[in-house]
């Protein structure tokens, strides 16, 4: 072989060797980047990381990648991200609450209900394109990510969890609009935080009540609101739990009725297939019919409708009623005995089961725990009137208490008896519904009671009239057309046991338990005299 041919072969071999070395070098570079978190060369970045992020739509490549990435993986609740699982790979879902770029690391606060965790997106780990993708995600966008649980070098202050997630994959399931009508962070501020920001010359935004309720789907995302409705849920659970343990049966009564159930003008009237009808102001009449049907002890959790013109901090046109009806053996005090045990049970269960939720509410709406006695205090209406008179208040001894008188009496009771939960009974007959049994010893008064928390009435209860003739007489005296409630009255013509019960508004209980200033805060989508949406 000639020297020229050898030279050509040598050059060809050298090129081949150089190409092989380059290939090995690039492979090693990739391996080192993976093991040491060094960035890949830009020209290979898209190919290596493109399946690790993106907007998930029905036919998108990112959608397919997301399904492949999460297949077989269970979602981990953010609340369960703790030190014990450091080093584990997890898949979590939540909203982009906030993010900030520090060098080539993006710190994302992911929010799931009231829980928050810090997620770290490192350019060296995920590439430049993915970092840019995550950075441009708008607040409140819904994302799902995969990453490794790690322990930060310093304690975290802006999160509920004291671990962080080193992100390897992130997919956006739903982008939020950039033009948010309110920021959850602003809606979650306490009044003290707002006042403090003003003092330091950096006033924080105050979200007004109408803005909150016009955009309730955003307002509900605050930690306090998440906690409030968990507390409300547990109030219902405890209510049911106690009554079921006492032999009560849960029932469901109609909300469309022929005549008003309470009397008066606060009723929503409508046309029912050509017949005049109303939305039930109370399940009262049907609860009593259930007792006449030998159900003996019943309760209901359901909507109540009042055409209230009052636009106050404690009135709603629709609320959730907690109603009870029961046979009485000897005296209406048996109903008060039940109430006196039921509500301390509820208060105690909330303290036991919802300590974190109560603390979360306190952070935005500071309040002191409710003071109540093991044996619920009972005062007669006359005793309450006497306490008010001795304090210099002018009140009608046969009239109802107004809001100011109720609050004043609440203060006097707290000072004297050291309780914020008490009963007032033997109310004047003139201020009670037509079906309330008059007192046997004085018909000016009735076998009825109200219950108060922090100086505000939450409940009315009484023994009911079970004599049809007396019922008709009382209905006429209250201006009710007897024909519209004839089926109700007829239920007592075939034998009815002595009975009574009570009704309480769920929203008002939660409002006063947490010492809130407005009942609308405890209504998921409040309905008052001025609001019918959303």
GROMACS .gro file of C-alpha atoms in nm, residues 120-435:
model
  316
  120UNK     CA    1  -3.804   2.454   4.427
  121UNK     CA    2  -3.754   2.456   4.050
  122UNK     CA    3  -3.382   2.457   3.968
  123UNK     CA    4  -3.260   2.537   3.617
  124UNK     CA    5  -2.973   2.293   3.664
  125UNK     CA    6  -3.220   2.015   3.738
  126UNK     CA    7  -3.502   2.087   3.491
  127UNK     CA    8  -3.354   2.308   3.220
  128UNK     CA    9  -3.405   2.666   3.107
  129UNK     CA   10  -3.726   2.609   2.911
  130UNK     CA   11  -3.910   2.440   3.198
  131UNK     CA   12  -3.797   2.713   3.438
  132UNK     CA   13  -3.941   2.974   3.203
  133UNK     CA   14  -4.265   2.777   3.171
  134UNK     CA   15  -4.315   2.761   3.548
  135UNK     CA   16  -4.217   3.126   3.595
  136UNK     CA   17  -4.491   3.251   3.361
  137UNK     CA   18  -4.770   3.051   3.530
  138UNK     CA   19  -5.031   3.293   3.667
  139UNK     CA   20  -5.139   3.300   4.032
  140UNK     CA   21  -5.426   3.057   4.111
  141UNK     CA   22  -5.341   2.828   3.818
  142UNK     CA   23  -5.399   2.460   3.901
  143UNK     CA   24  -5.087   2.244   3.862
  144UNK     CA   25  -4.974   1.892   3.934
  145UNK     CA   26  -4.608   1.825   4.003
  146UNK     CA   27  -4.370   1.545   4.083
  147UNK     CA   28  -4.068   1.596   4.302
  148UNK     CA   29  -3.858   1.480   4.593
  149UNK     CA   30  -3.936   1.582   4.952
  150UNK     CA   31  -3.638   1.763   5.105
  151UNK     CA   32  -3.555   1.943   5.426
  152UNK     CA   33  -3.468   2.312   5.377
  153UNK     CA   34  -3.153   2.451   5.535
  154UNK     CA   35  -3.353   2.713   5.729
  155UNK     CA   36  -3.705   2.700   5.880
  156UNK     CA   37  -3.972   2.827   5.641
  157UNK     CA   38  -4.204   3.114   5.739
  158UNK     CA   39  -4.442   3.154   5.444
  159UNK     CA   40  -4.575   2.798   5.442
  160UNK     CA   41  -4.767   2.556   5.662
  161UNK     CA   42  -4.526   2.269   5.587
  162UNK     CA   43  -4.164   2.262   5.704
  163UNK     CA   44  -4.037   2.057   5.410
  164UNK     CA   45  -3.990   2.158   5.047
  165UNK     CA   46  -4.029   1.978   4.716
  166UNK     CA   47  -3.746   1.966   4.463
  167UNK     CA   48  -3.947   1.960   4.142
  168UNK     CA   49  -3.865   1.732   3.851
  169UNK     CA   50  -4.193   1.759   3.657
  170UNK     CA   51  -4.476   2.011   3.652
  171UNK     CA   52  -4.792   2.021   3.442
  172UNK     CA   53  -5.052   2.295   3.431
  173UNK     CA   54  -5.404   2.151   3.441
  174UNK     CA   55  -5.587   2.486   3.430
  175UNK     CA   56  -5.452   2.838   3.383
  176UNK     CA   57  -5.604   3.123   3.581
  177UNK     CA   58  -5.679   3.458   3.421
  178UNK     CA   59  -5.413   3.723   3.480
  179UNK     CA   60  -5.684   3.975   3.577
  180UNK     CA   61  -5.789   3.848   3.920
  181UNK     CA   62  -6.068   4.053   4.084
  182UNK     CA   63  -5.899   3.991   4.419
  183UNK     CA   64  -5.584   3.825   4.547
  184UNK     CA   65  -5.629   3.543   4.796
  185UNK     CA   66  -5.332   3.683   4.988
  186UNK     CA   67  -5.515   4.017   5.026
  187UNK     CA   68  -5.844   3.850   5.121
  188UNK     CA   69  -5.664   3.648   5.390
  189UNK     CA   70  -5.517   3.948   5.576
  190UNK     CA   71  -5.633   4.028   5.927
  191UNK     CA   72  -5.742   4.376   6.021
  192UNK     CA   73  -5.435   4.401   6.245
  193UNK     CA   74  -5.205   4.322   5.949
  194UNK     CA   75  -5.373   4.591   5.737
  195UNK     CA   76  -5.342   4.850   6.012
  196UNK     CA   77  -4.976   4.757   6.065
  197UNK     CA   78  -4.904   4.799   5.692
  198UNK     CA   79  -5.056   5.148   5.703
  199UNK     CA   80  -4.838   5.248   5.998
  200UNK     CA   81  -4.518   5.148   5.817
  201UNK     CA   82  -4.621   5.342   5.507
  202UNK     CA   83  -4.693   5.038   5.287
  203UNK     CA   84  -5.073   5.004   5.304
  204UNK     CA   85  -5.196   4.657   5.208
  205UNK     CA   86  -5.512   4.612   5.004
  206UNK     CA   87  -5.837   4.572   5.199
  207UNK     CA   88  -6.087   4.347   5.019
  208UNK     CA   89  -6.439   4.483   5.071
  209UNK     CA   90  -6.733   4.259   5.160
  210UNK     CA   91  -6.916   4.306   4.828
  211UNK     CA   92  -6.598   4.225   4.635
  212UNK     CA   93  -6.560   3.907   4.839
  213UNK     CA   94  -6.915   3.787   4.782
  214UNK     CA   95  -6.925   3.890   4.415
  215UNK     CA   96  -6.621   3.664   4.373
  216UNK     CA   97  -6.699   3.411   4.643
  217UNK     CA   98  -6.526   3.128   4.450
  218UNK     CA   99  -6.198   3.317   4.509
  219UNK     CA  100  -6.279   3.438   4.861
  220UNK     CA  101  -6.351   3.081   4.974
  221UNK     CA  102  -5.986   2.993   4.903
  222UNK     CA  103  -5.853   3.184   5.204
  223UNK     CA  104  -5.729   2.971   5.497
  224UNK     CA  105  -5.988   3.122   5.736
  225UNK     CA  106  -6.278   3.040   5.504
  226UNK     CA  107  -6.150   2.689   5.446
  227UNK     CA  108  -6.136   2.644   5.824
  228UNK     CA  109  -6.476   2.804   5.890
  229UNK     CA  110  -6.663   2.564   5.668
  230UNK     CA  111  -6.481   2.266   5.815
  231UNK     CA  112  -6.594   2.387   6.158
  232UNK     CA  113  -6.948   2.427   6.022
  233UNK     CA  114  -6.935   2.071   5.891
  234UNK     CA  115  -6.830   1.941   6.232
  235UNK     CA  116  -7.109   2.134   6.406
  236UNK     CA  117  -7.357   1.940   6.191
  237UNK     CA  118  -7.176   1.613   6.257
  238UNK     CA  119  -7.184   1.667   6.635
  239UNK     CA  120  -7.550   1.776   6.618
  240UNK     CA  121  -7.644   1.453   6.438
  241UNK     CA  122  -7.415   1.239   6.651
  242UNK     CA  123  -7.568   1.355   6.980
  243UNK     CA  124  -7.930   1.328   6.866
  244UNK     CA  125  -7.885   0.986   6.707
  245UNK     CA  126  -7.735   0.866   7.036
  246UNK     CA  127  -8.054   0.983   7.209
  247UNK     CA  128  -8.284   0.783   6.982
  248UNK     CA  129  -8.379   1.060   6.736
  249UNK     CA  130  -8.465   0.995   6.370
  250UNK     CA  131  -8.348   1.229   6.093
  251UNK     CA  132  -8.631   1.336   5.859
  252UNK     CA  133  -8.671   1.563   5.554
  253UNK     CA  134  -8.978   1.785   5.529
  254UNK     CA  135  -9.116   1.971   5.222
  255UNK     CA  136  -9.004   2.328   5.153
  256UNK     CA  137  -9.304   2.404   4.929
  257UNK     CA  138  -9.615   2.451   5.142
  258UNK     CA  139  -9.968   2.587   5.098
  259UNK     CA  140  -9.962   2.840   5.382
  260UNK     CA  141  -9.705   3.023   5.591
  261UNK     CA  142  -9.559   2.813   5.870
  262UNK     CA  143  -9.477   3.097   6.108
  263UNK     CA  144  -9.736   3.363   6.025
  264UNK     CA  145  -9.648   3.725   5.951
  265UNK     CA  146  -9.526   3.881   5.628
  266UNK     CA  147  -9.170   3.741   5.610
  267UNK     CA  148  -9.266   3.472   5.361
  268UNK     CA  149  -9.171   3.406   4.999
  269UNK     CA  150  -9.489   3.354   4.798
  270UNK     CA  151  -9.503   3.179   4.463
  271UNK     CA  152  -9.737   3.016   4.213
  272UNK     CA  153  -9.752   2.637   4.241
  273UNK     CA  154  -9.924   2.507   3.927
  274UNK     CA  155 -10.197   2.765   3.958
  275UNK     CA  156 -10.221   2.743   4.338
  276UNK     CA  157 -10.077   2.997   4.584
  277UNK     CA  158  -9.783   2.855   4.778
  278UNK     CA  159  -9.494   2.957   5.003
  279UNK     CA  160  -9.138   2.858   5.075
  280UNK     CA  161  -9.128   2.708   5.424
  281UNK     CA  162  -9.020   2.952   5.694
  282UNK     CA  163  -8.967   2.653   5.920
  283UNK     CA  164  -9.015   2.275   5.914
  284UNK     CA  165  -9.224   2.326   6.226
  285UNK     CA  166  -9.563   2.208   6.103
  286UNK     CA  167  -9.430   1.893   5.939
  287UNK     CA  168  -9.208   1.808   6.235
  288UNK     CA  169  -9.521   1.806   6.447
  289UNK     CA  170  -9.704   1.590   6.194
  290UNK     CA  171  -9.416   1.344   6.220
  291UNK     CA  172  -9.467   1.330   6.597
  292UNK     CA  173  -9.838   1.269   6.536
  293UNK     CA  174  -9.725   0.989   6.306
  294UNK     CA  175  -9.564   0.823   6.611
  295UNK     CA  176  -9.205   0.900   6.514
  296UNK     CA  177  -9.160   1.029   6.873
  297UNK     CA  178  -8.821   1.199   6.832
  298UNK     CA  179  -8.713   1.363   6.506
  299UNK     CA  180  -8.464   1.614   6.375
  300UNK     CA  181  -8.381   1.779   6.045
  301UNK     CA  182  -8.091   1.967   5.884
  302UNK     CA  183  -8.224   2.165   5.589
  303UNK     CA  184  -8.286   2.504   5.423
  304UNK     CA  185  -8.514   2.764   5.580
  305UNK     CA  186  -8.652   3.067   5.394
  306UNK     CA  187  -8.739   3.403   5.550
  307UNK     CA  188  -8.835   3.706   5.337
  308UNK     CA  189  -8.638   3.932   5.570
  309UNK     CA  190  -8.628   4.302   5.490
  310UNK     CA  191  -8.372   4.347   5.766
  311UNK     CA  192  -8.023   4.406   5.629
  312UNK     CA  193  -7.830   4.337   5.951
  313UNK     CA  194  -7.521   4.148   6.055
  314UNK     CA  195  -7.728   3.845   6.167
  315UNK     CA  196  -8.016   3.806   5.920
  316UNK     CA  197  -8.031   3.595   5.605
  317UNK     CA  198  -8.318   3.517   5.368
  318UNK     CA  199  -8.201   3.158   5.337
  319UNK     CA  200  -8.011   2.962   5.600
  320UNK     CA  201  -7.954   2.608   5.721
  321UNK     CA  202  -8.192   2.513   6.000
  322UNK     CA  203  -8.110   2.259   6.270
  323UNK     CA  204  -8.454   2.153   6.393
  324UNK     CA  205  -8.569   1.911   6.662
  325UNK     CA  206  -8.910   1.785   6.777
  326UNK     CA  207  -8.985   1.536   7.054
  327UNK     CA  208  -9.258   1.395   7.272
  328UNK     CA  209  -9.283   1.546   7.621
  329UNK     CA  210  -9.369   1.329   7.917
  330UNK     CA  211  -9.432   1.583   8.192
  331UNK     CA  212  -9.296   1.934   8.125
  332UNK     CA  213  -9.137   2.147   7.854
  333UNK     CA  214  -8.823   2.163   8.067
  334UNK     CA  215  -8.742   1.822   7.913
  335UNK     CA  216  -8.666   2.004   7.586
  336UNK     CA  217  -8.442   2.249   7.771
  337UNK     CA  218  -8.265   1.954   7.933
  338UNK     CA  219  -8.185   1.823   7.585
  339UNK     CA  220  -8.061   2.164   7.465
  340UNK     CA  221  -7.855   2.207   7.781
  341UNK     CA  222  -7.668   1.885   7.703
  342UNK     CA  223  -7.662   1.911   7.323
  343UNK     CA  224  -7.480   2.240   7.279
  344UNK     CA  225  -7.203   2.190   7.537
  345UNK     CA  226  -7.148   1.857   7.357
  346UNK     CA  227  -7.116   2.040   7.024
  347UNK     CA  228  -6.884   2.308   7.168
  348UNK     CA  229  -6.661   2.044   7.328
  349UNK     CA  230  -6.643   1.834   7.012
  350UNK     CA  231  -6.543   2.139   6.805
  351UNK     CA  232  -6.260   2.214   7.048
  352UNK     CA  233  -6.146   1.850   7.034
  353UNK     CA  234  -6.182   1.792   6.661
  354UNK     CA  235  -6.105   2.131   6.509
  355UNK     CA  236  -5.815   2.288   6.705
  356UNK     CA  237  -5.617   2.371   6.389
  357UNK     CA  238  -5.923   2.517   6.218
  358UNK     CA  239  -6.005   2.734   6.520
  359UNK     CA  240  -5.647   2.861   6.527
  360UNK     CA  241  -5.658   2.934   6.153
  361UNK     CA  242  -5.974   3.141   6.196
  362UNK     CA  243  -5.816   3.327   6.489
  363UNK     CA  244  -5.522   3.436   6.273
  364UNK     CA  245  -5.754   3.643   6.053
  365UNK     CA  246  -6.043   3.701   6.295
  366UNK     CA  247  -5.905   3.696   6.653
  367UNK     CA  248  -6.148   3.571   6.919
  368UNK     CA  249  -6.158   3.417   7.265
  369UNK     CA  250  -6.297   3.067   7.323
  370UNK     CA  251  -6.661   3.057   7.423
  371UNK     CA  252  -6.730   3.052   7.797
  372UNK     CA  253  -6.999   2.800   7.893
  373UNK     CA  254  -7.095   2.610   8.208
  374UNK     CA  255  -7.115   2.230   8.245
  375UNK     CA  256  -7.474   2.284   8.366
  376UNK     CA  257  -7.637   2.531   8.126
  377UNK     CA  258  -7.776   2.839   8.300
  378UNK     CA  259  -8.154   2.895   8.284
  379UNK     CA  260  -8.330   3.221   8.366
  380UNK     CA  261  -8.698   3.306   8.332
  381UNK     CA  262  -8.790   3.592   8.100
  382UNK     CA  263  -8.909   3.784   8.407
  383UNK     CA  264  -8.567   3.734   8.573
  384UNK     CA  265  -8.395   3.865   8.263
  385UNK     CA  266  -8.623   4.170   8.254
  386UNK     CA  267  -8.546   4.235   8.621
  387UNK     CA  268  -8.169   4.221   8.559
  388UNK     CA  269  -8.206   4.474   8.276
  389UNK     CA  270  -8.422   4.706   8.490
  390UNK     CA  271  -8.168   4.694   8.775
  391UNK     CA  272  -7.904   4.795   8.519
  392UNK     CA  273  -8.114   5.098   8.421
  393UNK     CA  274  -8.265   4.957   8.100
  394UNK     CA  275  -8.627   5.027   8.007
  395UNK     CA  276  -8.796   4.716   7.869
  396UNK     CA  277  -9.154   4.598   7.814
  397UNK     CA  278  -9.221   4.307   8.055
  398UNK     CA  279  -9.463   4.151   7.802
  399UNK     CA  280  -9.275   4.244   7.486
  400UNK     CA  281  -8.980   4.093   7.302
  401UNK     CA  282  -8.617   4.187   7.360
  402UNK     CA  283  -8.451   4.398   7.092
  403UNK     CA  284  -8.091   4.346   6.981
  404UNK     CA  285  -7.950   4.605   7.224
  405UNK     CA  286  -8.136   4.453   7.520
  406UNK     CA  287  -8.014   4.103   7.428
  407UNK     CA  288  -7.654   4.223   7.418
  408UNK     CA  289  -7.688   4.410   7.746
  409UNK     CA  290  -7.840   4.106   7.916
  410UNK     CA  291  -7.558   3.894   7.775
  411UNK     CA  292  -7.303   4.125   7.939
  412UNK     CA  293  -7.489   4.114   8.272
  413UNK     CA  294  -7.512   3.734   8.262
  414UNK     CA  295  -7.141   3.702   8.182
  415UNK     CA  296  -7.049   3.930   8.472
  416UNK     CA  297  -7.276   3.755   8.721
  417UNK     CA  298  -7.268   3.390   8.608
  418UNK     CA  299  -6.941   3.370   8.407
  419UNK     CA  300  -7.105   3.218   8.100
  420UNK     CA  301  -7.174   3.330   7.742
  421UNK     CA  302  -7.424   3.052   7.677
  422UNK     CA  303  -7.758   3.052   7.858
  423UNK     CA  304  -8.137   3.006   7.823
  424UNK     CA  305  -8.423   3.247   7.882
  425UNK     CA  306  -8.764   3.079   7.920
  426UNK     CA  307  -9.135   3.156   7.986
  427UNK     CA  308  -9.156   3.419   7.710
  428UNK     CA  309  -9.469   3.634   7.674
  429UNK     CA  310  -9.732   3.459   7.460
  430UNK     CA  311  -9.778   3.771   7.248
  431UNK     CA  312  -9.429   3.740   7.097
  432UNK     CA  313  -9.439   3.367   7.015
  433UNK     CA  314  -9.584   3.175   6.715
  434UNK     CA  315  -9.949   3.068   6.718
  435UNK     CA  316  -9.868   2.703   6.791
   0.00000   0.00000   0.00000
